[in-house]
mmCIF file of C-alpha atoms in Angstrom:
data_model
loop_
_atom_site.group_PDB
_atom_site.id
_atom_site.type_symbol
_atom_site.label_atom_id
_atom_site.label_comp_id
_atom_site.label_asym_id
_atom_site.label_seq_id
_atom_site.Cartn_x
_atom_site.Cartn_y
_atom_site.Cartn_z
ATOM 1 C CA MET A 1 27.229 40.079 -17.808
ATOM 2 C CA SER A 2 28.018 39.834 -14.249
ATOM 3 C CA PHE A 3 27.311 36.484 -11.919
ATOM 4 C CA GLY A 4 24.951 38.223 -9.788
ATOM 5 C CA ARG A 5 22.745 39.380 -12.749
ATOM 6 C CA GLN A 6 23.265 36.147 -14.247
ATOM 7 C CA VAL A 7 21.754 34.280 -11.259
ATOM 8 C CA TYR A 8 19.172 37.080 -10.620
ATOM 9 C CA GLU A 9 17.688 36.464 -14.860
ATOM 10 C CA PHE A 10 17.935 32.512 -13.894
ATOM 11 C CA LEU A 11 15.743 33.038 -10.828
ATOM 12 C CA LEU A 12 13.171 35.345 -12.682
ATOM 13 C CA SER A 13 12.867 32.935 -15.514
ATOM 14 C CA GLY A 14 11.943 30.373 -13.322
ATOM 15 C CA SER A 15 9.192 32.377 -11.212
ATOM 16 C CA GLN A 16 7.714 33.535 -14.526
ATOM 17 C CA ALA A 17 7.569 29.694 -15.960
ATOM 18 C CA TYR A 18 5.837 28.667 -12.420
ATOM 19 C CA ALA A 19 3.519 31.629 -12.497
ATOM 20 C CA LYS A 20 2.523 30.768 -16.167
ATOM 21 C CA TRP A 21 1.843 26.997 -15.036
ATOM 22 C CA ASP A 22 0.057 28.569 -11.769
ATOM 23 C CA LEU A 23 -2.247 30.070 -14.012
ATOM 24 C CA GLU A 24 -2.846 27.456 -16.416
ATOM 25 C CA VAL A 25 -3.802 25.305 -13.343
ATOM 26 C CA SER A 26 -6.208 27.762 -11.352
ATOM 27 C CA THR A 27 -8.043 28.236 -15.048
ATOM 28 C CA SER A 28 -8.423 24.671 -14.905
ATOM 29 C CA ILE A 29 -10.102 24.013 -11.605
ATOM 30 C CA LEU A 30 -11.944 27.074 -12.263
ATOM 31 C CA LYS A 31 -13.665 25.968 -15.595
ATOM 32 C CA ASN A 32 -14.417 22.334 -14.315
ATOM 33 C CA ARG A 33 -17.651 22.058 -11.948
ATOM 34 C CA LYS A 34 -16.769 19.017 -10.648
ATOM 35 C CA LYS A 35 -13.222 20.350 -9.228
ATOM 36 C CA LEU A 36 -15.178 23.310 -7.927
ATOM 37 C CA LEU A 37 -17.565 21.272 -6.079
ATOM 38 C CA ILE A 38 -14.925 19.290 -4.568
ATOM 39 C CA LEU A 39 -13.136 22.473 -3.602
ATOM 40 C CA LEU A 40 -16.488 24.045 -1.919
ATOM 41 C CA ALA A 41 -17.194 20.439 -0.356
ATOM 42 C CA LEU A 42 -13.904 21.094 1.537
ATOM 43 C CA ALA A 43 -14.133 24.439 2.285
ATOM 44 C CA VAL A 44 -17.726 24.657 3.634
ATOM 45 C CA PRO A 45 -17.077 22.502 6.724
ATOM 46 C CA ILE A 46 -13.903 24.461 7.428
ATOM 47 C CA LEU A 47 -15.799 27.964 7.065
ATOM 48 C CA ALA A 48 -18.712 26.645 9.234
ATOM 49 C CA GLY A 49 -15.953 25.567 11.693
ATOM 50 C CA CYS A 50 -14.292 28.735 11.876
ATOM 51 C CA MET A 51 -17.661 30.609 12.670
ATOM 52 C CA ALA A 52 -18.488 28.238 15.272
ATOM 53 C CA GLU A 53 -14.889 28.211 16.772
ATOM 54 C CA ALA A 54 -14.770 24.490 16.200
ATOM 55 C CA TYR A 55 -11.412 24.233 17.912
ATOM 56 C CA GLU A 56 -10.691 25.832 21.306
ATOM 57 C CA TYR A 57 -7.449 28.321 21.158
ATOM 58 C CA HIS A 58 -5.454 25.788 23.545
ATOM 59 C CA GLU A 59 -5.824 23.040 21.122
ATOM 60 C CA MET A 60 -2.828 22.378 18.852
ATOM 61 C CA LEU A 61 -2.398 20.437 15.666
ATOM 62 C CA GLY A 62 -0.568 17.381 14.980
ATOM 63 C CA GLY A 63 -1.846 15.101 17.592
ATOM 64 C CA LYS A 64 1.296 15.085 19.599
ATOM 65 C CA ALA A 65 2.587 17.850 21.783
ATOM 66 C CA ALA A 66 5.975 17.494 20.031
ATOM 67 C CA TYR A 67 4.276 18.158 16.606
ATOM 68 C CA ALA A 68 2.045 20.859 17.612
ATOM 69 C CA PRO A 69 3.669 24.204 16.203
ATOM 70 C CA ALA A 70 0.730 26.699 15.854
ATOM 71 C CA PHE A 71 -2.917 27.169 16.950
ATOM 72 C CA TYR A 72 -6.100 27.029 15.173
ATOM 73 C CA THR A 73 -7.995 30.304 14.957
ATOM 74 C CA THR A 74 -10.405 32.071 12.796
ATOM 75 C CA THR A 75 -8.257 34.772 12.366
ATOM 76 C CA ILE A 76 -5.422 32.653 10.820
ATOM 77 C CA PHE A 77 -7.808 30.807 8.636
ATOM 78 C CA LEU A 78 -8.933 33.886 7.186
ATOM 79 C CA ALA A 79 -5.204 35.262 6.955
ATOM 80 C CA SER A 80 -4.970 32.186 4.739
ATOM 81 C CA ILE A 81 -7.520 33.187 2.252
ATOM 82 C CA ALA A 82 -6.035 36.785 2.070
ATOM 83 C CA VAL A 83 -2.213 35.066 1.785
ATOM 84 C CA GLY A 84 -3.683 33.090 -1.131
ATOM 85 C CA LEU A 85 -5.587 36.068 -2.777
ATOM 86 C CA ALA A 86 -2.246 38.504 -2.510
ATOM 87 C CA ALA A 87 -0.217 35.632 -3.945
ATOM 88 C CA GLY A 88 -2.590 34.967 -6.602
ATOM 89 C CA LEU A 89 -2.874 38.450 -7.459
ATOM 90 C CA ILE A 90 0.936 38.944 -7.575
ATOM 91 C CA THR A 91 1.199 35.781 -9.591
ATOM 92 C CA GLY A 92 -1.747 36.675 -11.997
ATOM 93 C CA CYS A 93 -0.752 40.123 -12.314
ATOM 94 C CA ILE A 94 2.960 40.393 -12.345
ATOM 95 C CA GLY A 95 3.763 37.040 -13.765
ATOM 96 C CA ALA A 96 6.130 35.856 -11.100
ATOM 97 C CA GLY A 97 6.871 36.197 -7.635
ATOM 98 C CA GLY A 98 3.774 35.179 -5.886
ATOM 99 C CA GLY A 99 4.861 31.763 -4.514
ATOM 100 C CA PHE A 100 7.481 33.557 -2.770
ATOM 101 C CA ILE A 101 5.554 35.399 -0.260
ATOM 102 C CA ILE A 102 3.123 32.477 0.782
ATOM 103 C CA THR A 103 5.614 30.980 3.329
ATOM 104 C CA PRO A 104 6.751 34.462 4.744
ATOM 105 C CA ALA A 105 3.144 35.730 4.630
ATOM 106 C CA LEU A 106 2.184 32.801 6.603
ATOM 107 C CA MET A 107 4.660 33.135 9.269
ATOM 108 C CA ALA A 108 3.785 36.880 9.654
ATOM 109 C CA ALA A 109 0.275 35.695 10.393
ATOM 110 C CA GLY A 110 1.566 33.814 13.430
ATOM 111 C CA VAL A 111 2.134 30.185 11.929
ATOM 112 C CA LYS A 112 5.154 28.495 12.700
ATOM 113 C CA GLY A 113 7.998 28.240 10.027
ATOM 114 C CA ILE A 114 7.982 24.422 9.543
ATOM 115 C CA LEU A 115 4.147 24.435 9.216
ATOM 116 C CA ALA A 116 4.234 26.986 6.906
ATOM 117 C CA VAL A 117 6.490 25.252 4.674
ATOM 118 C CA GLY A 118 4.706 21.876 4.723
ATOM 119 C CA THR A 119 1.576 23.816 4.403
ATOM 120 C CA ASP A 120 2.479 25.744 1.695
ATOM 121 C CA LEU A 121 3.809 22.501 -0.084
ATOM 122 C CA PHE A 122 0.599 20.711 0.270
ATOM 123 C CA HIS A 123 -1.436 23.460 -1.201
ATOM 124 C CA ILE A 124 0.890 23.514 -4.421
ATOM 125 C CA PHE A 125 0.361 19.815 -4.714
ATOM 126 C CA ALA A 126 -3.324 19.914 -4.197
ATOM 127 C CA LYS A 127 -3.496 22.604 -6.943
ATOM 128 C CA ALA A 128 -1.326 20.397 -9.061
ATOM 129 C CA ILE A 129 -3.365 17.588 -8.692
ATOM 130 C CA MET A 130 -6.647 19.325 -8.989
ATOM 131 C CA GLY A 131 -5.606 20.829 -12.317
ATOM 132 C CA THR A 132 -5.249 17.862 -14.419
ATOM 133 C CA THR A 133 -6.001 19.060 -17.688
ATOM 134 C CA VAL A 134 -2.196 20.256 -18.328
ATOM 135 C CA HIS A 135 -1.488 16.507 -18.560
ATOM 136 C CA LYS A 136 -1.984 17.289 -22.397
ATOM 137 C CA LYS A 137 1.458 18.867 -22.250
ATOM 138 C CA LEU A 138 2.925 15.787 -20.544
ATOM 139 C CA GLY A 139 3.845 14.401 -24.002
ATOM 140 C CA ASN A 140 6.705 16.806 -24.219
ATOM 141 C CA VAL A 141 8.362 14.881 -21.389
ATOM 142 C CA SER A 142 11.427 12.938 -21.429
ATOM 143 C CA THR A 143 10.488 10.243 -19.708
ATOM 144 C CA LYS A 144 14.265 9.189 -19.064
ATOM 145 C CA LEU A 145 15.282 12.581 -17.907
ATOM 146 C CA ALA A 146 11.931 12.698 -15.727
ATOM 147 C CA ILE A 147 12.904 9.556 -13.813
ATOM 148 C CA ALA A 148 16.555 10.651 -13.200
ATOM 149 C CA PHE A 149 15.162 14.039 -12.227
ATOM 150 C CA LEU A 150 12.663 12.712 -9.812
ATOM 151 C CA VAL A 151 15.053 10.294 -8.222
ATOM 152 C CA GLY A 152 17.004 13.232 -7.283
ATOM 153 C CA SER A 153 14.247 15.402 -6.238
ATOM 154 C CA ALA A 154 12.957 12.559 -4.045
ATOM 155 C CA SER A 155 16.305 12.279 -2.439
ATOM 156 C CA GLY A 156 16.773 15.997 -2.059
ATOM 157 C CA THR A 157 13.332 16.344 -0.542
ATOM 158 C CA VAL A 158 14.552 13.628 2.077
ATOM 159 C CA ILE A 159 17.406 15.852 3.024
ATOM 160 C CA GLY A 160 15.568 19.222 3.047
ATOM 161 C CA GLY A 161 12.756 17.873 5.072
ATOM 162 C CA ALA A 162 15.261 16.375 7.550
ATOM 163 C CA ILE A 163 17.012 19.474 8.258
ATOM 164 C CA ASN A 164 13.928 21.597 8.704
ATOM 165 C CA LYS A 165 12.644 18.806 11.009
ATOM 166 C CA GLY A 166 16.116 18.080 12.751
ATOM 167 C CA LEU A 167 16.433 21.928 13.430
ATOM 168 C CA TYR A 168 12.957 22.166 14.863
ATOM 169 C CA ASN A 169 13.326 19.170 17.073
ATOM 170 C CA ALA A 170 16.716 20.711 18.569
ATOM 171 C CA ASP A 171 15.044 23.835 18.828
ATOM 172 C CA PRO A 172 12.185 25.769 17.248
ATOM 173 C CA LEU A 173 13.460 29.049 17.356
ATOM 174 C CA LEU A 174 16.447 27.542 15.185
ATOM 175 C CA SER A 175 13.935 26.274 12.540
ATOM 176 C CA GLU A 176 12.126 29.771 12.612
ATOM 177 C CA LEU A 177 15.591 31.496 12.332
ATOM 178 C CA PHE A 178 16.810 29.053 9.358
ATOM 179 C CA ILE A 179 13.558 29.688 7.270
ATOM 180 C CA SER A 180 13.460 33.289 7.916
ATOM 181 C CA THR A 181 16.951 33.608 6.978
ATOM 182 C CA ILE A 182 16.721 31.666 3.568
ATOM 183 C CA TYR A 183 13.962 33.770 2.473
ATOM 184 C CA ALA A 184 15.822 37.007 3.758
ATOM 185 C CA VAL A 185 18.659 36.210 1.592
ATOM 186 C CA LEU A 186 16.606 35.102 -1.470
ATOM 187 C CA LEU A 187 13.808 38.001 -1.424
ATOM 188 C CA GLY A 188 16.555 40.635 -0.818
ATOM 189 C CA PHE A 189 18.728 39.467 -3.958
ATOM 190 C CA LEU A 190 15.658 39.274 -5.835
ATOM 191 C CA GLY A 191 13.918 42.472 -4.890
ATOM 192 C CA PHE A 192 16.954 44.984 -5.097
ATOM 193 C CA TYR A 193 17.734 43.510 -8.488
ATOM 194 C CA ALA A 194 14.295 43.807 -9.581
ATOM 195 C CA LEU A 195 13.720 47.436 -8.340
ATOM 196 C CA PHE A 196 17.125 48.401 -9.996
ATOM 197 C CA ASP A 197 15.876 47.037 -13.226
ATOM 198 C CA PHE A 198 12.621 49.107 -12.606
ATOM 199 C CA LEU A 199 14.678 52.267 -12.255
ATOM 200 C CA LYS A 200 16.374 51.758 -15.048
ATOM 201 C CA SER A 201 13.601 50.779 -17.038
ATOM 202 C CA SER A 202 11.676 53.944 -15.882
ATOM 203 C CA ARG A 203 14.563 56.134 -17.252
ATOM 204 C CA GLY A 204 14.061 54.118 -20.480
ATOM 205 C CA ALA A 205 17.920 52.683 -20.048
ATOM 206 C CA ALA A 206 16.749 48.908 -20.427
ATOM 207 C CA ALA A 207 14.714 47.050 -23.319
ATOM 208 C CA SER A 208 12.113 44.589 -22.359
ATOM 209 C CA GLN A 209 13.619 41.183 -21.598
ATOM 210 C CA ASP A 210 11.644 37.700 -22.548
ATOM 211 C CA ALA A 211 12.529 35.466 -19.558
ATOM 212 C CA HIS A 212 11.463 32.300 -21.552
ATOM 213 C CA GLY A 213 14.140 33.231 -24.112
ATOM 214 C CA GLY A 214 17.400 31.237 -24.324
ATOM 215 C CA GLY A 215 15.764 28.011 -25.091
ATOM 216 C CA SER A 216 16.647 27.572 -28.614
ATOM 217 C CA GLY A 217 20.458 27.573 -28.141
ATOM 218 C CA LEU A 218 22.786 26.044 -25.946
ATOM 219 C CA THR A 219 24.785 28.164 -23.167
ATOM 220 C CA SER A 220 28.443 27.369 -22.754
ATOM 221 C CA LEU A 221 28.061 25.323 -19.579
ATOM 222 C CA SER A 222 25.365 23.069 -21.036
ATOM 223 C CA MET A 223 27.551 22.321 -23.667
ATOM 224 C CA LYS A 224 30.215 21.319 -21.282
ATOM 225 C CA LEU A 225 27.918 19.091 -19.316
ATOM 226 C CA GLN A 226 26.436 17.377 -22.265
ATOM 227 C CA GLY A 227 30.256 16.888 -23.120
ATOM 228 C CA LEU A 228 30.795 14.898 -19.909
ATOM 229 C CA THR A 229 30.244 11.078 -21.002
ATOM 230 C CA VAL A 230 29.630 9.507 -17.446
ATOM 231 C CA PRO A 231 27.260 6.464 -17.966
ATOM 232 C CA PRO A 232 24.282 6.295 -17.767
ATOM 233 C CA MET A 233 24.002 8.756 -20.642
ATOM 234 C CA ILE A 234 20.220 9.993 -21.368
ATOM 235 C CA SER A 235 19.244 11.132 -24.892
ATOM 236 C CA PHE A 236 16.345 13.804 -25.482
ATOM 237 C CA ASP A 237 15.148 16.368 -27.763
ATOM 238 C CA GLU A 238 15.287 13.615 -30.632
ATOM 239 C CA ASP A 239 12.296 15.271 -32.234
ATOM 240 C CA LEU A 240 13.858 18.561 -32.454
ATOM 241 C CA VAL A 241 17.763 18.164 -32.919
ATOM 242 C CA PRO A 242 19.054 15.930 -35.595
ATOM 243 C CA GLY A 243 20.398 12.651 -33.576
ATOM 244 C CA GLY A 244 18.808 14.224 -30.543
ATOM 245 C CA ARG A 245 20.817 15.498 -27.462
ATOM 246 C CA ARG A 246 22.742 13.491 -24.702
ATOM 247 C CA ILE A 247 23.732 14.005 -20.986
ATOM 248 C CA SER A 248 24.878 12.327 -17.945
ATOM 249 C CA GLY A 249 21.667 10.744 -15.836
ATOM 250 C CA TRP A 250 23.928 11.665 -12.635
ATOM 251 C CA ILE A 251 24.058 15.529 -13.511
ATOM 252 C CA VAL A 252 20.271 15.663 -13.872
ATOM 253 C CA ALA A 253 19.799 13.621 -10.637
ATOM 254 C CA ALA A 254 22.316 15.992 -9.016
ATOM 255 C CA GLY A 255 19.856 18.952 -10.266
ATOM 256 C CA GLY A 256 16.801 17.031 -8.933
ATOM 257 C CA ILE A 257 18.466 16.855 -5.620
ATOM 258 C CA VAL A 258 19.190 20.744 -5.532
ATOM 259 C CA VAL A 259 15.297 21.105 -6.294
ATOM 260 C CA GLY A 260 13.884 18.869 -3.873
ATOM 261 C CA MET A 261 16.144 20.461 -1.014
ATOM 262 C CA LEU A 262 15.000 24.039 -2.006
ATOM 263 C CA ALA A 263 11.348 22.555 -2.304
ATOM 264 C CA ALA A 264 11.619 20.741 1.054
ATOM 265 C CA ILE A 265 13.111 23.708 2.855
ATOM 266 C CA MET A 266 11.485 26.573 1.398
ATOM 267 C CA GLY A 267 7.856 25.181 0.301
ATOM 268 C CA VAL A 268 8.167 26.396 -2.952
ATOM 269 C CA GLY A 269 7.398 23.167 -5.170
ATOM 270 C CA GLY A 270 10.806 23.675 -6.797
ATOM 271 C CA GLY A 271 9.084 24.977 -10.096
ATOM 272 C CA PHE A 272 10.686 28.152 -10.109
ATOM 273 C CA VAL A 273 14.098 26.307 -10.467
ATOM 274 C CA THR A 274 13.658 23.717 -12.723
ATOM 275 C CA PHE A 275 12.813 25.558 -15.770
ATOM 276 C CA PRO A 276 15.869 27.549 -15.724
ATOM 277 C CA MET A 277 18.142 24.653 -14.623
ATOM 278 C CA PHE A 278 16.796 22.487 -17.671
ATOM 279 C CA VAL A 279 17.299 25.432 -20.381
ATOM 280 C CA TYR A 280 20.192 27.086 -19.342
ATOM 281 C CA ILE A 281 22.118 24.448 -17.294
ATOM 282 C CA PHE A 282 21.180 21.430 -19.000
ATOM 283 C CA GLY A 283 20.369 22.652 -22.523
ATOM 284 C CA VAL A 284 17.043 20.600 -22.723
ATOM 285 C CA SER A 285 14.626 22.688 -25.183
ATOM 286 C CA SER A 286 12.044 24.840 -23.829
ATOM 287 C CA MET A 287 9.337 22.143 -25.298
ATOM 288 C CA THR A 288 10.520 19.492 -23.299
ATOM 289 C CA THR A 289 11.436 21.222 -20.121
ATOM 290 C CA VAL A 290 7.964 22.755 -19.606
ATOM 291 C CA GLY A 291 6.368 19.073 -19.563
ATOM 292 C CA THR A 292 8.990 17.794 -17.249
ATOM 293 C CA ASP A 293 8.395 20.908 -14.731
ATOM 294 C CA ILE A 294 4.644 20.280 -14.497
ATOM 295 C CA LEU A 295 5.465 16.461 -13.806
ATOM 296 C CA GLN A 296 8.123 17.431 -11.079
ATOM 297 C CA ILE A 297 6.114 19.750 -9.139
ATOM 298 C CA ILE A 298 3.278 17.137 -8.963
ATOM 299 C CA PHE A 299 5.856 14.709 -7.245
ATOM 300 C CA THR A 300 8.243 16.673 -5.562
ATOM 301 C CA ALA A 301 5.625 18.840 -3.877
ATOM 302 C CA GLY A 302 3.825 15.546 -3.253
ATOM 303 C CA PHE A 303 6.626 13.429 -1.812
ATOM 304 C CA ALA A 304 7.788 16.666 0.070
ATOM 305 C CA SER A 305 4.332 17.618 1.575
ATOM 306 C CA ILE A 306 3.350 14.001 2.408
ATOM 307 C CA GLY A 307 6.615 12.538 2.878
ATOM 308 C CA GLN A 308 8.406 14.839 5.071
ATOM 309 C CA TYR A 309 5.679 17.024 6.688
ATOM 310 C CA ALA A 310 2.292 15.512 6.657
ATOM 311 C CA ILE A 311 2.896 12.347 8.347
ATOM 312 C CA TYR A 312 4.479 14.502 11.044
ATOM 313 C CA GLY A 313 1.899 16.769 11.429
ATOM 314 C CA TYR A 314 3.478 19.692 9.835
ATOM 315 C CA VAL A 315 0.624 20.216 7.634
ATOM 316 C CA PHE A 316 -2.215 22.868 8.308
ATOM 317 C CA TYR A 317 -4.968 21.698 6.011
ATOM 318 C CA THR A 318 -7.557 24.090 6.757
ATOM 319 C CA LEU A 319 -4.937 26.912 5.653
ATOM 320 C CA ALA A 320 -4.107 24.857 2.521
ATOM 321 C CA VAL A 321 -7.566 25.045 1.552
ATOM 322 C CA GLY A 322 -7.917 28.872 2.601
ATOM 323 C CA MET A 323 -4.733 29.513 0.293
ATOM 324 C CA LEU A 324 -6.340 27.470 -2.667
ATOM 325 C CA LEU A 325 -9.466 29.384 -2.502
ATOM 326 C CA GLY A 326 -7.881 32.841 -2.172
ATOM 327 C CA SER A 327 -5.120 32.177 -4.784
ATOM 328 C CA LEU A 328 -7.649 30.720 -7.518
ATOM 329 C CA LEU A 329 -9.786 34.012 -7.416
ATOM 330 C CA GLY A 330 -6.880 36.148 -6.823
ATOM 331 C CA ILE A 331 -4.726 34.803 -10.320
ATOM 332 C CA GLN A 332 -7.641 35.434 -12.507
ATOM 333 C CA ILE A 333 -8.215 38.864 -11.348
ATOM 334 C CA GLY A 334 -4.740 39.456 -11.674
ATOM 335 C CA ALA A 335 -4.334 38.115 -15.106
ATOM 336 C CA LEU A 336 -7.346 39.897 -16.406
ATOM 337 C CA THR A 337 -5.948 43.437 -14.670
ATOM 338 C CA THR A 338 -2.556 43.162 -16.925
ATOM 339 C CA LYS A 339 -5.014 44.270 -20.037
ATOM 340 C CA VAL A 340 -5.514 47.547 -18.333
ATOM 341 C CA VAL A 341 -2.301 48.262 -16.646
ATOM 342 C CA LYS A 342 0.975 49.570 -17.634
ATOM 343 C CA GLY A 343 4.014 47.082 -17.793
ATOM 344 C CA ILE A 344 6.339 49.618 -15.686
ATOM 345 C CA HIS A 345 3.803 49.584 -12.948
ATOM 346 C CA ILE A 346 3.584 45.886 -12.843
ATOM 347 C CA ARG A 347 7.348 45.803 -12.720
ATOM 348 C CA GLY A 348 7.510 48.236 -10.046
ATOM 349 C CA PHE A 349 4.728 46.660 -7.982
ATOM 350 C CA TYR A 350 6.944 43.274 -8.326
ATOM 351 C CA ALA A 351 10.002 44.834 -7.005
ATOM 352 C CA ILE A 352 8.393 46.501 -4.055
ATOM 353 C CA SER A 353 6.514 43.169 -3.080
ATOM 354 C CA ILE A 354 9.455 41.291 -2.799
ATOM 355 C CA ILE A 355 11.348 43.951 -1.133
ATOM 356 C CA ALA A 356 8.445 44.135 1.513
ATOM 357 C CA GLY A 357 8.911 40.245 1.996
ATOM 358 C CA PHE A 358 12.270 40.619 2.521
ATOM 359 C CA ILE A 359 11.817 43.303 5.147
ATOM 360 C CA ASN A 360 9.105 41.444 6.903
ATOM 361 C CA ARG A 361 11.646 38.257 7.049
ATOM 362 C CA ALA A 362 15.041 40.326 7.997
ATOM 363 C CA ALA A 363 12.978 42.101 10.700
ATOM 364 C CA THR A 364 12.162 38.893 12.403
ATOM 365 C CA LEU A 365 16.101 37.873 12.802
ATOM 366 C CA PRO A 366 17.168 40.125 15.630
ATOM 367 C CA LYS A 367 14.413 38.772 17.985
ATOM 368 C CA LYS A 368 15.297 35.149 17.269
ATOM 369 C CA LEU A 369 18.909 36.010 17.648
ATOM 370 C CA VAL A 370 18.047 37.436 21.113
ATOM 371 C CA GLU A 371 15.702 34.427 22.030
ATOM 372 C CA LEU A 372 18.720 32.203 21.420
ATOM 373 C CA GLU A 373 20.865 34.532 23.375
ATOM 374 C CA VAL A 374 23.338 35.044 20.325
ATOM 375 C CA LEU A 375 22.647 38.751 20.377
ATOM 376 C CA HIS A 376 22.077 40.759 23.544
ATOM 377 C CA TRP A 377 19.538 43.690 22.740
ATOM 378 C CA SER A 378 16.748 44.943 24.416
ATOM 379 C CA PRO A 379 13.714 42.752 24.029
ATOM 380 C CA GLY A 380 11.604 45.857 23.649
ATOM 381 C CA VAL A 381 14.030 47.065 20.727
ATOM 382 C CA VAL A 382 13.544 43.661 18.633
ATOM 383 C CA ASN A 383 9.978 43.242 19.088
ATOM 384 C CA ILE A 384 9.431 47.039 17.858
ATOM 385 C CA ILE A 385 11.755 46.068 14.675
ATOM 386 C CA GLU A 386 9.720 42.976 14.280
ATOM 387 C CA ASP A 387 6.442 44.983 14.410
ATOM 388 C CA VAL A 388 7.744 47.538 11.877
ATOM 389 C CA GLY A 389 8.515 44.468 9.321
ATOM 390 C CA ASN A 390 5.001 42.911 9.702
ATOM 391 C CA VAL A 391 3.398 46.708 9.464
ATOM 392 C CA VAL A 392 5.457 47.014 6.258
ATOM 393 C CA PHE A 393 4.485 43.806 4.777
ATOM 394 C CA TRP A 394 1.236 43.837 5.348
ATOM 395 C CA VAL A 395 0.316 47.358 4.080
ATOM 396 C CA VAL A 396 2.359 46.831 0.885
ATOM 397 C CA VAL A 397 0.496 43.852 0.237
ATOM 398 C CA ALA A 398 -2.868 45.505 1.242
ATOM 399 C CA PHE A 399 -2.070 48.531 -0.873
ATOM 400 C CA PHE A 400 -0.861 46.179 -3.912
ATOM 401 C CA GLY A 401 -4.519 44.469 -3.573
ATOM 402 C CA LEU A 402 -6.613 47.545 -3.447
ATOM 403 C CA TRP A 403 -4.740 48.814 -6.376
ATOM 404 C CA VAL A 404 -5.528 45.682 -8.426
ATOM 405 C CA PHE A 405 -8.969 45.382 -7.352
ATOM 406 C CA SER A 406 -9.551 48.943 -8.027
ATOM 407 C CA LYS A 407 -7.970 48.606 -11.542
ATOM 408 C CA PHE A 408 -9.925 45.659 -12.108
ATOM 409 C CA PHE A 409 -13.370 46.831 -11.337
ATOM 410 C CA LEU A 410 -12.945 50.129 -12.787
ATOM 411 C CA ASN A 411 -11.845 48.529 -16.023
ATOM 412 C CA LEU A 412 -14.432 45.960 -15.782
ATOM 413 C CA GLY A 413 -16.678 47.236 -18.812
ATOM 414 C CA LYS A 414 -13.672 47.080 -20.948
ATOM 415 C CA LEU A 415 -12.679 43.744 -19.829
ATOM 416 C CA ARG A 416 -16.131 42.136 -20.295
ATOM 417 C CA GLY A 417 -15.865 43.725 -24.003
ATOM 418 C CA GLU A 418 -12.523 42.202 -24.805
ATOM 419 C CA ALA A 419 -13.798 38.882 -23.523
#
């Protein structure tokens, strides 16, 4: 198996594990009346403020001019609900990838990159805190593994946050360029690999894969890492393996640093990397990994969103509430729709939606490079490229949303019967 293929399966398995967590948390919130009342109590004043245009267009967020990277408008708030809805539909219907489009979608709607990252992290943190019924799974957590990993992830969020803030303070355009480049590379890699898989599957050349497999055995890399005896050594999986397994706490902490940096730089919570890292790299059982992943999402997203972004004015709270409202609805509809659509169609839409995100972010790069005076293209040309990227992205997202909603409502009677 090629290295690129291994990386793709690594990231895909992680995004699917994260989507499963997202669905469980959203379901937990919707089934709890108190949580819904809290959410509505937050949403109603915001919606009322939008209708009344409580803030002038010239008024900025953050309290200081230096930390005021975006305007508050009704359009952007409503776009945040649409972004959350689209991400929820993708997560629920496809079972992976929805979280990848939130930051690019917010940026496409006119939100500055650093604010989109901070807001996405806060939205993830708020959702994790509200969905507290998942604490039942925390019995699978290895406390020692969790502590070592969280020490590393906390350090990683400081590093990632410092990079984003440093670039923004040096030149906001550098921050935009950096975040867009990271997303363009990641989404391009995932999208085209997913498209290749879809084309193979549509010709009947590929067997279905279980993204959560691989947890029962050890990879060659995990065996090598567990063979490194660098104190302090952490024991885990004692209930599943006679005598348990052991790994150096330094290795776990190093993994946490990577996850923390990705979370703080991209605004994705780190959950999509933690699952495959624990299973395929550290050799931890899936049972222990699920519990630890839930725990780390709460603390990593919380520490990054509050400690690295909120206190500097880089969290757009109204957008976070809007995304939460949209995603709660979208993820439930998306999950139900999977019962009445073909799996091959779902895989195709996954590839297309991720590639649309790639096109959107890649299309912004020429304009940023021109503004930084690295490229010397005509302003008209780069504006057209950026506009095309925006149109492609929103058309794909809108078409996907309409397709899912049409399947859902046309099959509502069947879905009710199954329920």
